[in-house]
Amino acid sequence: MPAPELILQGLTYAASRFEFLSIFWHIVFLLLLVMIAAGRRPNDRAIAMILVLPLTTVALVAFRTQNPFNGIVFSLASLLLYFLGWRITTAKCRITWDFLSIFGVLMILFGWIYPHFLPDPGWLRYLYATPLGVVPCPTLSLVIGFTLLFHGFGSKAWMLTLGIFGLFYATVGIFRLGVILDTGLLAGVMVLLVYGIRFKKITEA
């Protein structure tokens, strides 16, 4: 694995070079949130499939910026979650406003305004240009947030798989790269893993 300084430089470059992709994902998820807030409920499987897509673009960006490790890991994560997503029920998604869903909203907000790696930061840019779909940790934070919001889509396998990938990147970010901000991701990962491990009823299509 390259030196931490080189990794951080590469992620900062990716955030700058692919800012258009970050803006695109902010728009996509804003539309999804507006649709959900308006009472229109897509099914669980559809949302899971949407969540796989920004993980895929993280992989593509990693390959384009000479970071094959992230490219391979996120390609693997995308493939695994894609196949697990097809096993998720097609029932309309439901939101139960309990601790899990509220924590999910907080994780979505955390990923949405994740300030690290953003070149030439400004508070307004945090609303639309933080590196969603470009850099691992904010992307994982948002995907975990939506997963918690919808109680893991009723899939233990989805929750544990996503939790394991998130745990790896949270610990690397904190202890290898010194990005203390990733404790936010770690908190979301721990909630997801605890819920996933204790989850009993698995509903499949």
Coordinates of C-alpha atoms in Angstrom, one line a residue:
M1 CA 0.0 0.0 0.0
P2 CA 1.4 3.5 -0.9
A3 CA 2.4 6.0 1.8
P4 CA -0.5 7.8 3.4
E5 CA 0.6 11.1 1.9
L6 CA 0.4 9.7 -1.6
I7 CA -3.0 8.1 -0.9
L8 CA -4.4 11.4 0.4
Q9 CA -3.0 13.4 -2.5
G10 CA -4.6 10.9 -4.9
L11 CA -8.0 11.2 -3.2
T12 CA -7.8 15.0 -3.3
Y13 CA -6.9 14.9 -7.0
A14 CA -9.8 12.6 -7.7
A15 CA -12.2 14.9 -5.8
S16 CA -11.1 17.8 -7.9
R17 CA -10.8 16.0 -11.2
F18 CA -14.2 14.4 -11.0
E19 CA -16.2 17.1 -9.2
F20 CA -18.8 16.9 -12.0
L21 CA -19.5 13.3 -10.9
S22 CA -20.0 14.4 -7.3
I23 CA -22.5 17.0 -8.4
F24 CA -24.3 14.4 -10.5
W25 CA -24.7 12.1 -7.5
H26 CA -25.9 15.0 -5.2
I27 CA -28.6 15.7 -7.8
V28 CA -29.6 12.0 -8.0
F29 CA -29.9 11.5 -4.3
L30 CA -31.6 14.9 -3.8
L31 CA -34.3 13.8 -6.2
L32 CA -34.6 10.5 -4.5
L33 CA -35.0 12.2 -1.1
V34 CA -37.6 14.6 -2.5
M35 CA -39.5 11.7 -3.9
I36 CA -39.5 9.8 -0.6
A37 CA -40.4 13.0 1.3
A38 CA -43.3 13.5 -1.1
G39 CA -44.7 10.1 -0.2
R40 CA -43.7 8.2 -3.3
R41 CA -42.1 5.0 -2.3
P42 CA -40.0 2.9 -4.7
N43 CA -39.5 -0.7 -3.7
D44 CA -36.6 -1.9 -1.6
R45 CA -34.8 -3.6 -4.4
A46 CA -34.9 -0.5 -6.6
I47 CA -33.3 1.6 -3.9
A48 CA -30.6 -1.1 -3.3
M49 CA -29.8 -1.1 -7.0
I50 CA -29.4 2.7 -7.0
L51 CA -27.1 2.5 -4.0
V52 CA -24.8 0.1 -5.9
L53 CA -24.1 2.7 -8.6
P54 CA -22.1 5.3 -6.7
L55 CA -19.9 2.4 -5.4
T56 CA -19.3 1.5 -9.0
T57 CA -18.3 5.0 -9.9
V58 CA -15.8 5.0 -7.0
A59 CA -14.2 2.0 -8.5
L60 CA -14.0 3.6 -12.0
V61 CA -12.5 6.8 -10.6
A62 CA -10.0 4.8 -8.7
F63 CA -8.8 3.0 -11.8
R64 CA -8.7 6.3 -13.7
T65 CA -6.5 7.9 -10.9
Q66 CA -4.0 5.0 -10.6
N67 CA -5.4 3.6 -7.5
P68 CA -6.0 -0.1 -8.5
F69 CA -6.5 -1.2 -4.9
N70 CA -9.6 0.9 -4.4
G71 CA -10.7 0.0 -7.9
I72 CA -10.5 -3.7 -7.2
V73 CA -12.1 -3.5 -3.7
F74 CA -15.0 -1.3 -4.9
S75 CA -15.5 -3.4 -8.0
L76 CA -15.8 -6.4 -5.7
A77 CA -18.2 -4.6 -3.3
S78 CA -20.3 -3.5 -6.2
L79 CA -20.6 -7.0 -7.7
L80 CA -21.4 -8.6 -4.3
L81 CA -24.0 -6.0 -3.4
Y82 CA -25.5 -6.1 -6.9
F83 CA -26.2 -9.8 -6.6
L84 CA -27.4 -9.5 -3.0
G85 CA -29.6 -6.6 -4.1
W86 CA -31.5 -8.8 -6.5
R87 CA -32.5 -11.0 -3.6
I88 CA -34.1 -8.1 -1.8
T89 CA -37.9 -7.9 -1.7
T90 CA -39.8 -5.8 -4.2
A91 CA -42.2 -4.6 -1.6
K92 CA -42.6 -0.8 -1.2
C93 CA -40.1 0.6 1.1
R94 CA -41.3 1.8 4.5
I95 CA -39.8 4.2 7.0
T96 CA -40.2 3.6 10.7
W97 CA -39.0 6.7 12.6
D98 CA -37.0 4.9 15.3
F99 CA -33.4 5.2 16.3
L100 CA -32.2 3.3 13.3
S101 CA -33.9 5.4 10.7
I102 CA -33.0 8.7 12.4
F103 CA -29.3 7.6 12.6
G104 CA -29.6 6.7 8.9
V105 CA -30.6 10.3 8.1
L106 CA -27.7 11.6 10.1
M107 CA -25.3 9.3 8.1
I108 CA -26.8 10.5 4.8
L109 CA -26.2 14.1 5.9
F110 CA -22.6 13.2 7.0
G111 CA -21.8 11.7 3.6
W112 CA -23.6 14.5 1.8
I113 CA -21.4 17.3 3.4
Y114 CA -18.2 15.3 4.0
P115 CA -15.7 18.1 3.9
H116 CA -12.4 16.2 3.5
F117 CA -10.6 16.1 0.1
L118 CA -12.8 19.0 -1.3
P119 CA -10.5 21.4 -3.0
D120 CA -11.0 25.2 -2.4
P121 CA -13.7 24.5 0.2
G122 CA -16.6 26.8 0.9
W123 CA -19.6 26.1 3.0
L124 CA -21.9 26.4 0.0
R125 CA -19.8 23.8 -2.0
Y126 CA -20.4 21.3 0.8
L127 CA -24.0 21.2 -0.3
Y128 CA -23.3 20.0 -3.8
A129 CA -19.7 19.1 -4.5
T130 CA -18.4 16.9 -1.7
P131 CA -16.9 13.7 -3.3
L132 CA -20.0 11.4 -3.4
G133 CA -19.4 8.6 -5.8
V134 CA -15.7 9.6 -6.1
V135 CA -14.0 8.9 -2.8
P136 CA -14.7 5.8 -0.6
C137 CA -15.7 7.2 2.8
P138 CA -18.4 9.7 2.0
T139 CA -19.9 7.3 -0.5
L140 CA -20.0 4.5 2.0
S141 CA -21.5 6.8 4.6
L142 CA -24.3 7.8 2.4
V143 CA -25.0 4.2 1.2
I144 CA -25.0 3.0 4.9
G145 CA -27.3 5.9 5.8
F146 CA -29.9 4.8 3.3
T147 CA -29.5 1.2 4.4
L148 CA -30.2 2.2 8.0
L149 CA -33.1 4.5 7.0
F150 CA -34.8 1.5 5.4
H151 CA -33.8 -1.0 8.1
G152 CA -31.3 -2.9 5.9
F153 CA -34.0 -3.7 3.3
G154 CA -34.7 -6.8 5.4
S155 CA -31.4 -8.4 4.2
K156 CA -28.9 -9.6 6.7
A157 CA -26.4 -10.5 3.9
W158 CA -26.6 -6.9 2.5
M159 CA -26.1 -5.3 5.9
L160 CA -23.1 -7.5 6.9
T161 CA -21.4 -7.2 3.5
L162 CA -21.8 -3.5 3.4
G163 CA -20.7 -3.2 7.0
I164 CA -17.5 -5.2 6.5
F165 CA -16.4 -3.0 3.6
G166 CA -17.3 0.1 5.6
L167 CA -15.4 -1.1 8.6
F168 CA -12.3 -1.7 6.5
Y169 CA -12.3 1.8 5.0
A170 CA -13.3 3.5 8.3
T171 CA -10.3 1.9 10.2
V172 CA -7.9 2.6 7.3
G173 CA -9.1 6.2 7.1
I174 CA -8.7 6.8 10.9
F175 CA -5.6 4.8 11.7
R176 CA -3.7 4.7 8.5
L177 CA -4.5 8.0 6.8
G178 CA -5.2 10.0 10.0
V179 CA -8.6 11.2 8.8
I180 CA -10.3 11.6 12.2
L181 CA -13.5 12.6 10.4
D182 CA -13.9 9.0 9.4
T183 CA -15.0 8.2 13.0
G184 CA -18.4 9.3 11.7
L185 CA -18.3 6.4 9.2
L186 CA -17.1 4.1 11.9
A187 CA -20.1 5.0 14.1
G188 CA -22.5 4.2 11.2
V189 CA -20.7 0.9 10.5
M190 CA -21.0 -0.2 14.1
V191 CA -24.7 0.5 14.2
L192 CA -25.2 -1.3 10.9
L193 CA -23.2 -4.4 12.0
V194 CA -24.8 -4.7 15.4
Y195 CA -28.3 -4.5 13.8
G196 CA -27.3 -6.8 11.0
I197 CA -25.8 -9.4 13.4
R198 CA -28.9 -9.3 15.6
F199 CA -31.3 -9.3 12.6
K200 CA -33.5 -12.4 12.5
K201 CA -36.2 -12.3 9.9
I202 CA -34.8 -12.2 6.4
T203 CA -37.4 -11.3 3.7
E204 CA -36.5 -12.2 0.2
A205 CA -38.3 -11.8 -3.1

